[in-house]
Tab-separated table of C-alpha atoms in Angstrom:
chain	number	residue	atom	x	y	z
Q	267	MET	CA	118.115	5.591	128.853
Q	268	TRP	CA	116.282	4.734	132.062
Q	269	ASN	CA	119.017	6.283	134.188
Q	270	ARG	CA	118.655	9.552	132.258
Q	271	ILE	CA	114.859	9.483	132.611
Q	272	VAL	CA	115.003	8.754	136.353
Q	273	THR	CA	117.532	11.562	136.790
Q	274	LEU	CA	115.249	14.009	134.967
Q	275	ILE	CA	112.230	12.875	137.002
Q	276	TRP	CA	114.201	13.355	140.221
Q	277	LYS	CA	115.292	16.802	139.026
Q	278	GLU	CA	111.673	17.786	138.342
Q	279	LEU	CA	110.514	16.527	141.733
Q	280	LEU	CA	113.323	18.430	143.454
Q	281	ALA	CA	112.379	21.600	141.574
Q	282	VAL	CA	108.867	21.288	142.998
Q	283	LEU	CA	109.576	19.946	146.480
Q	284	ARG	CA	112.866	21.664	147.333
Q	285	ASP	CA	111.214	25.073	147.616
Q	286	PRO	CA	109.268	25.160	150.920
Q	287	LYS	CA	106.629	27.487	149.471
Q	288	SER	CA	106.017	25.220	146.480
Q	289	ARG	CA	105.945	22.165	148.712
Q	290	ILE	CA	103.362	23.712	151.006
Q	291	SER	CA	101.264	25.138	148.163
Q	292	ILE	CA	100.976	21.722	146.483
Q	293	LEU	CA	100.286	19.565	149.527
Q	294	VAL	CA	98.453	21.742	152.054
Q	295	PRO	CA	95.845	23.781	150.081
Q	296	PRO	CA	94.173	20.740	148.433
Q	297	ILE	CA	93.741	19.080	151.836
Q	298	ILE	CA	92.277	22.288	153.287
Q	299	GLN	CA	90.005	22.669	150.249
Q	300	LEU	CA	88.845	19.082	150.681
Q	301	PHE	CA	87.611	19.806	154.217
Q	302	ILE	CA	86.093	23.198	153.330
Q	303	PHE	CA	84.407	22.266	150.038
Q	304	THR	CA	83.084	18.971	151.390
Q	305	PHE	CA	80.720	20.884	153.676
Q	306	ALA	CA	80.532	24.308	151.969
Q	307	ALA	CA	79.886	23.218	148.363
Q	308	THR	CA	76.610	21.508	149.170
Q	309	LEU	CA	73.109	21.503	147.727
Q	310	ASP	CA	71.565	20.788	151.127
Q	311	VAL	CA	69.148	23.496	152.205
Q	312	LYS	CA	69.224	24.137	155.952
Q	313	ASN	CA	68.648	27.021	158.364
Q	314	VAL	CA	66.393	28.855	155.913
Q	315	PRO	CA	64.568	32.012	157.094
Q	316	ILE	CA	60.912	32.119	156.037
Q	317	GLY	CA	57.993	34.515	156.436
Q	318	ILE	CA	54.454	33.675	157.566
Q	319	LEU	CA	51.314	35.717	156.966
Q	320	ASN	CA	48.619	34.230	159.191
Q	321	GLN	CA	45.229	35.864	158.639
Q	322	ASP	CA	43.412	32.937	160.225
Q	323	PHE	CA	44.734	32.495	163.807
Q	324	GLY	CA	42.679	29.313	164.090
Q	325	GLU	CA	43.732	26.092	165.792
Q	326	GLN	CA	44.790	24.324	162.583
Q	327	SER	CA	46.897	27.170	161.170
Q	328	ILE	CA	48.684	27.616	164.499
Q	329	GLU	CA	49.404	23.883	164.691
Q	330	LEU	CA	50.869	23.886	161.173
Q	331	ILE	CA	53.036	26.903	162.056
Q	332	GLN	CA	54.308	25.067	165.127
Q	333	ARG	CA	55.341	22.200	162.904
Q	334	LEU	CA	57.380	24.656	160.842
Q	335	HIS	CA	58.946	25.944	164.079
Q	336	GLY	CA	59.985	22.426	164.998
Q	337	SER	CA	61.601	21.677	161.647
Q	338	PRO	CA	65.428	21.915	161.583
Q	339	MET	CA	65.222	23.277	158.035
Q	340	PHE	CA	63.864	26.651	159.116
Q	341	ASN	CA	65.991	28.548	161.624
Q	342	ARG	CA	64.042	31.813	161.727
Q	343	ILE	CA	60.365	32.551	161.149
Q	344	VAL	CA	59.263	36.136	160.571
Q	345	PHE	CA	55.570	36.920	161.078
Q	346	LEU	CA	54.284	39.429	158.542
Q	347	LYS	CA	51.478	41.844	159.378
Q	348	GLY	CA	49.947	42.247	155.950
Q	349	VAL	CA	50.047	41.357	152.279
Q	350	GLU	CA	52.002	44.517	151.516
Q	351	GLU	CA	54.999	43.159	153.473
Q	352	ILE	CA	55.382	40.061	151.280
Q	353	GLY	CA	56.976	41.883	148.324
Q	354	PRO	CA	59.741	43.655	150.295
Q	355	PHE	CA	60.410	40.479	152.308
Q	356	ILE	CA	61.140	38.464	149.147
Q	357	ASP	CA	62.689	41.301	147.118
Q	358	ASN	CA	65.239	42.141	149.816
Q	359	GLN	CA	66.077	38.428	150.300
Q	360	LYS	CA	65.091	38.426	153.948
Q	361	GLY	CA	63.682	34.941	153.407
Q	362	LEU	CA	63.325	32.307	150.736
Q	363	MET	CA	59.634	31.555	151.218
Q	364	VAL	CA	56.434	33.126	152.524
Q	365	VAL	CA	53.536	30.955	153.757
Q	366	SER	CA	50.159	32.685	153.610
Q	367	PHE	CA	47.044	31.411	155.448
Q	368	SER	CA	43.667	32.863	154.474
Q	369	GLU	CA	41.021	33.878	157.036
Q	370	THR	CA	38.969	30.748	156.337
Q	371	PHE	CA	41.724	28.132	156.603
Q	372	SER	CA	40.760	26.547	159.953
Q	373	ARG	CA	37.035	27.000	159.348
Q	374	LEU	CA	37.159	25.116	156.040
Q	375	LEU	CA	39.160	22.246	157.557
Q	376	LYS	CA	36.686	21.832	160.410
Q	377	ALA	CA	33.873	21.766	157.887
Q	378	GLY	CA	35.616	18.940	156.019
Q	379	LYS	CA	36.322	21.088	152.984
Q	380	GLN	CA	39.538	21.788	151.112
Q	381	ALA	CA	41.632	24.593	152.575
Q	382	ASP	CA	44.444	26.167	150.569
Q	383	VAL	CA	47.820	27.469	151.728
Q	384	GLN	CA	49.696	29.872	149.472
Q	385	LEU	CA	53.462	29.547	149.020
Q	386	ILE	CA	55.446	32.456	147.614
Q	387	LEU	CA	59.029	31.474	146.722
Q	388	ASP	CA	62.107	33.394	145.626
Q	389	GLY	CA	62.678	32.112	142.078
Q	390	ARG	CA	66.151	33.673	141.901
Q	391	ARG	CA	67.322	30.665	143.900
Q	392	SER	CA	65.354	28.150	141.889
Q	393	ASN	CA	66.982	24.964	143.171
Q	394	SER	CA	66.770	25.975	146.840
Q	395	ALA	CA	63.191	27.156	146.341
Q	396	GLN	CA	62.139	23.767	144.954
Q	397	ILE	CA	63.819	21.951	147.846
Q	398	VAL	CA	62.162	24.202	150.443
Q	399	ALA	CA	58.788	23.718	148.743
Q	400	GLY	CA	59.363	19.963	148.978
Q	401	TYR	CA	60.101	20.248	152.709
Q	402	PHE	CA	56.908	22.216	153.274
Q	403	THR	CA	54.868	19.770	151.177
Q	404	SER	CA	56.099	16.889	153.363
Q	405	ILE	CA	55.083	18.758	156.516
Q	406	VAL	CA	51.627	19.508	155.080
Q	407	GLN	CA	51.114	15.879	154.023
Q	408	GLN	CA	51.917	14.660	157.523
Q	409	PHE	CA	49.604	17.303	158.971
Q	410	ASN	CA	46.790	16.205	156.631
Q	411	ALA	CA	47.197	12.551	157.588
Q	412	GLU	CA	47.070	13.273	161.312
Q	413	PHE	CA	44.167	15.715	160.972
Q	414	ALA	CA	42.193	13.169	158.967
Q	415	ALA	CA	42.871	10.496	161.593
Q	416	LYS	CA	41.607	12.796	164.364
Q	417	ALA	CA	38.528	13.714	162.370
Q	418	GLY	CA	37.783	10.074	161.534
Q	419	VAL	CA	38.094	10.621	157.785
Q	420	ALA	CA	39.292	7.616	155.795
Q	421	GLN	CA	42.505	8.196	153.861
Q	422	GLN	CA	42.508	6.924	150.295
Q	423	ASN	CA	46.008	8.107	149.443
Q	424	ALA	CA	48.830	5.612	148.966
Q	425	GLU	CA	51.538	5.804	151.597
Q	426	LEU	CA	55.155	5.875	150.458
Q	427	PHE	CA	58.055	4.341	152.368
Q	428	PRO	CA	61.282	5.630	150.746
Q	429	ARG	CA	64.468	3.592	151.018
Q	430	ASN	CA	67.711	5.276	150.053
Q	431	TRP	CA	70.434	2.964	148.803
Q	432	PHE	CA	74.162	3.652	149.264
Q	433	ASN	CA	73.515	6.822	151.306
Q	434	PRO	CA	70.662	6.027	153.724
Q	435	ASN	CA	70.721	9.364	155.550
Q	436	LEU	CA	71.154	11.428	152.355
Q	437	LEU	CA	74.338	13.049	153.657
Q	438	TYR	CA	75.477	15.330	150.871
Q	439	PHE	CA	79.140	15.303	151.891
Q	440	TRP	CA	79.186	11.547	151.208
Q	441	TYR	CA	78.550	12.485	147.583
Q	442	ASN	CA	80.737	15.575	147.630
Q	443	ASN	CA	83.911	14.127	149.136
Q	444	PRO	CA	84.625	11.409	146.511
Q	445	SER	CA	83.999	13.988	143.780
Q	446	LEU	CA	86.453	16.407	145.378
Q	447	VAL	CA	89.131	13.691	145.627
Q	448	ALA	CA	89.083	13.388	141.826
Q	449	THR	CA	88.722	17.124	141.160
Q	450	LEU	CA	91.512	18.303	143.460
Q	451	SER	CA	93.840	15.519	142.263
Q	452	MET	CA	93.312	16.808	138.731
Q	453	LEU	CA	94.084	20.373	139.777
Q	454	THR	CA	97.277	19.420	141.637
Q	455	CYS	CA	98.534	17.250	138.768
Q	456	LEU	CA	97.856	20.039	136.278
Q	457	ILE	CA	99.696	22.644	138.324
Q	458	VAL	CA	102.830	20.491	138.549
Q	459	THR	CA	102.840	19.466	134.888
Q	460	THR	CA	101.954	22.825	133.345
Q	461	GLN	CA	104.741	24.550	135.263
Q	462	SER	CA	107.482	22.133	134.123
Q	463	VAL	CA	108.382	23.384	130.629
Q	464	ALA	CA	107.223	26.948	131.314
Q	465	ARG	CA	109.518	27.121	134.349
Q	466	GLU	CA	112.478	25.944	132.244
Q	467	ARG	CA	111.797	28.651	129.656
Q	468	GLU	CA	111.316	31.382	132.230
Q	469	LEU	CA	114.506	30.490	134.117
Q	470	GLY	CA	116.521	30.127	130.922
Q	471	THR	CA	117.428	26.467	131.500
Q	472	PHE	CA	115.381	25.059	128.630
Q	473	ASP	CA	118.255	25.490	126.149
Q	474	GLN	CA	120.551	23.603	128.510
Q	475	LEU	CA	118.034	20.774	128.532
Q	476	LEU	CA	118.075	20.658	124.730
Q	477	VAL	CA	121.862	20.240	124.499
Q	478	SER	CA	121.852	17.462	127.124
Q	479	PRO	CA	122.102	13.776	126.065
Q	480	LEU	CA	118.337	13.460	126.553
Q	481	ILE	CA	116.271	12.760	123.447
Q	482	PRO	CA	112.753	14.311	123.083
Q	483	ILE	CA	110.893	11.164	124.202
Q	484	GLU	CA	112.998	11.000	127.362
Q	485	ILE	CA	112.302	14.671	128.097
Q	486	LEU	CA	108.606	14.025	127.514
Q	487	ILE	CA	108.521	11.126	129.992
Q	488	GLY	CA	110.610	13.039	132.507
Q	489	LYS	CA	108.179	15.945	132.411
Q	490	ILE	CA	104.995	13.874	132.661
Q	491	VAL	CA	105.913	11.359	135.372
Q	492	PRO	CA	106.455	13.895	138.225
Q	493	GLY	CA	102.911	15.206	137.751
Q	494	ILE	CA	101.605	11.627	137.853
Q	495	ILE	CA	103.515	10.921	141.076
Q	496	VAL	CA	102.294	14.093	142.789
Q	497	GLY	CA	98.703	13.487	141.606
Q	498	MET	CA	98.755	9.918	142.944
Q	499	ILE	CA	100.148	11.011	146.313
Q	500	GLU	CA	97.641	13.852	146.586
Q	501	GLY	CA	94.716	11.639	145.604
Q	502	SER	CA	95.747	8.949	148.094
Q	503	LEU	CA	96.076	11.483	150.921
Q	504	MET	CA	92.669	13.005	150.211
Q	505	MET	CA	91.051	9.580	149.944
Q	506	ALA	CA	92.518	8.637	153.348
Q	507	ALA	CA	91.390	11.962	154.843
Q	508	GLY	CA	87.854	11.427	153.568
Q	509	VAL	CA	87.639	7.894	154.950
Q	510	PHE	CA	89.441	8.209	158.289
Q	511	LEU	CA	88.783	11.845	159.224
Q	512	LEU	CA	85.420	12.634	157.623
Q	513	GLY	CA	83.934	9.164	157.944
Q	514	VAL	CA	82.941	8.704	154.296
Q	515	PRO	CA	82.522	4.954	153.659
Q	516	PHE	CA	84.879	3.247	151.227
Q	517	THR	CA	83.072	0.071	150.205
Q	518	GLY	CA	84.842	-0.915	146.965
Q	519	SER	CA	88.237	-2.182	145.844
Q	520	LEU	CA	91.239	-0.036	146.751
Q	521	LEU	CA	93.242	-1.610	143.920
Q	522	LEU	CA	90.618	-0.668	141.317
Q	523	PHE	CA	90.494	2.873	142.669
Q	524	MET	CA	94.285	3.278	142.470
Q	525	ILE	CA	94.377	1.890	138.907
Q	526	ALA	CA	91.650	4.301	137.844
Q	527	LEU	CA	93.395	7.195	139.604
Q	528	LEU	CA	96.692	6.345	137.855
Q	529	ILE	CA	95.078	6.346	134.407
Q	530	PHE	CA	93.192	9.540	135.238
Q	531	VAL	CA	96.245	11.565	136.345
Q	532	THR	CA	98.199	10.205	133.359
Q	533	ALA	CA	95.573	11.612	130.995
Q	534	ILE	CA	95.600	14.903	132.890
Q	535	SER	CA	99.420	15.060	132.739
Q	536	GLY	CA	99.224	14.899	128.948
Q	537	VAL	CA	96.902	17.910	128.979
Q	538	GLY	CA	99.234	19.707	131.373
Q	539	LEU	CA	102.276	19.137	129.170
Q	540	PHE	CA	100.348	20.413	126.155
Q	541	ILE	CA	99.462	23.614	128.027
Q	542	SER	CA	103.045	23.972	129.260
Q	543	SER	CA	104.419	23.597	125.729
Q	544	LEU	CA	102.221	26.481	124.587
Q	545	SER	CA	103.249	28.751	127.457
Q	546	ALA	CA	106.331	30.958	127.553
Q	547	THR	CA	105.985	31.894	131.250
Q	548	GLN	CA	104.640	30.270	134.401
Q	549	GLN	CA	101.893	32.888	134.554
Q	550	GLN	CA	100.645	31.873	131.110
Q	551	ALA	CA	100.766	28.224	132.178
Q	552	MET	CA	98.677	28.993	135.259
Q	553	LEU	CA	96.092	30.856	133.192
Q	554	GLY	CA	95.959	27.932	130.753
Q	555	THR	CA	95.340	25.610	133.691
Q	556	PHE	CA	92.263	27.546	134.783
Q	557	VAL	CA	91.005	27.749	131.192
Q	558	PHE	CA	90.957	23.940	131.183
Q	559	VAL	CA	89.860	23.338	134.786
Q	560	MET	CA	86.687	25.437	134.896
Q	561	PRO	CA	84.943	23.846	131.856
Q	562	SER	CA	86.078	20.411	133.054
Q	563	ILE	CA	84.421	20.869	136.443
Q	564	LEU	CA	81.234	22.419	135.070
Q	565	LEU	CA	80.766	19.905	132.238
Q	566	SER	CA	81.871	16.738	134.037
Q	567	GLY	CA	78.663	16.274	136.009
Q	568	PHE	CA	80.164	17.455	139.289
Q	569	ALA	CA	77.919	20.511	139.640
Q	570	THR	CA	74.914	19.493	137.506
Q	571	PRO	CA	73.874	16.176	135.907
Q	572	ILE	CA	75.028	15.680	132.323
Q	573	GLU	CA	71.512	14.566	131.360
Q	574	THR	CA	70.144	18.055	132.101
Q	575	MET	CA	72.628	19.793	129.796
Q	576	PRO	CA	71.694	20.744	126.196
Q	577	THR	CA	71.775	17.800	123.803
Q	578	TRP	CA	74.380	19.407	121.562
Q	579	LEU	CA	76.699	19.949	124.533
Q	580	GLN	CA	76.521	16.468	126.045
Q	581	PRO	CA	79.005	14.841	123.603
Q	582	VAL	CA	81.643	17.362	124.732
Q	583	THR	CA	81.377	16.091	128.302
Q	584	TYR	CA	82.540	12.625	127.238
Q	585	THR	CA	85.899	14.001	126.092
Q	586	ILE	CA	86.703	15.148	129.657
Q	587	PRO	CA	88.598	12.613	131.831
Q	588	LEU	CA	86.998	13.973	135.001
Q	589	THR	CA	83.567	12.820	133.752
Q	590	TYR	CA	84.617	9.161	134.052
Q	591	MET	CA	86.699	9.528	137.200
Q	592	LEU	CA	83.750	11.047	139.070
Q	593	VAL	CA	81.629	7.989	138.244
Q	594	ILE	CA	84.389	5.635	139.376
Q	595	SER	CA	85.210	7.555	142.556
Q	596	LYS	CA	81.614	7.827	143.764
Q	597	GLY	CA	80.859	4.256	142.716
Q	598	ILE	CA	83.841	2.684	144.496
Q	599	PHE	CA	83.403	4.839	147.593
Q	600	LEU	CA	79.674	4.360	148.124
Q	601	LYS	CA	78.404	1.244	146.355
Q	602	ALA	CA	81.333	-1.133	145.780
Q	603	MET	CA	81.167	-0.702	142.022
Q	604	PRO	CA	82.003	-4.033	140.317
Q	605	MET	CA	85.062	-4.423	138.132
Q	606	GLY	CA	83.109	-4.558	134.875
Q	607	ILE	CA	81.487	-1.167	135.360
Q	608	VAL	CA	84.787	0.330	136.539
Q	609	PHE	CA	86.529	-0.760	133.346
Q	610	GLU	CA	83.638	0.606	131.282
Q	611	ASN	CA	84.705	4.003	132.594
Q	612	ILE	CA	88.457	3.313	132.523
Q	613	TRP	CA	88.859	2.534	128.826
Q	614	PRO	CA	87.588	5.978	127.675
Q	615	MET	CA	90.205	7.549	129.965
Q	616	VAL	CA	92.851	5.297	128.412
Q	617	ILE	CA	91.913	6.576	124.954
Q	618	ILE	CA	91.823	10.189	126.137
Q	619	GLY	CA	95.165	9.752	127.908
Q	620	PHE	CA	96.746	8.215	124.799
Q	621	CYS	CA	95.498	11.064	122.621
Q	622	THR	CA	96.592	13.792	125.047
Q	623	ILE	CA	100.070	12.323	125.566
Q	624	VAL	CA	100.629	11.679	121.845
Q	625	GLY	CA	99.348	15.150	120.992
Q	626	ALA	CA	101.474	16.770	123.684
Q	627	GLY	CA	104.507	14.788	122.541
Q	628	TRP	CA	103.997	15.790	118.911
Q	629	PHE	CA	103.603	19.433	119.807
Q	630	PHE	CA	106.517	19.240	122.232
Q	631	ARG	CA	108.871	17.796	119.605
Q	632	ARG	CA	107.681	20.410	117.127
Q	633	ARG	CA	108.555	23.185	119.567
Q	634	LEU	CA	111.960	21.568	120.144
Q	635	ALA	CA	112.605	21.616	116.391
């Protein structure tokens, strides 16, 4: 039995790796995507163009504008001549924010009174607008503290000293890279597994497989294991690239990570075999892959936190293996997640993997009948 299974696994691996185009398409694109998406798919807001309408031209307004000039967050500052230019500036997306100083800004500050600054933000980019507003608020708070010190005014406000654990410099690619290791491993494993049965049907060799000495359970194992092997190799390569080439810290247990990755790609292989059993051609299998991948990425917490999703939708996210693998990957990479918490996220993947493999096997045997 084991000789037949190993022979079928070797046949499946040869079918994938013998063709140079298939070999390159499986190994090279995920590595390239890892490097590109690590820095491109980021929520960091940098090099933002902004507009300034300064109707004051006093010492304090000019000093605050100079502080904006010196910030690395704003790469280009456009000075507007009048209120009528604010609308076109925002509407045509020439900048994300406009800062407006009234004529009395510096005069009110010198008199010890409250002076207001108006911010006009492009709400079409709501997340970026909130981040930019936060940057500007920090600059204004520092300006207020220094102005009060010069003027001899006592400050009654509490001073905050933030300390960021696990990612002291708030580098977004430290968060992004471990998430991409799990996501791209899932995609590679799915592509290999979903093509297996569909390729046999399209090439006309599926009937030959049925009349071979292999029983359905042996065919099932032989179709799932190659996807697991390729997913493990791909995940290991991307993990090594993130650590040694991109400098992302790996602070946890390598053994725990590999165990979690093995269970994760096993669960994904069951999904891939189910999709492949439904598909008559490789094109249908590829479309089925993307039907599964897109909701998995969007609902797993990779793009947005699960807690911010609608209450009725949140239970769906816990049926997606990627949801748990993202927690494990980021936790082991950045904060040396202890074994207990890792296994809290592993056992749901074990259940999901068991259900997907059993379901795929049942459907696969039914199609064979």
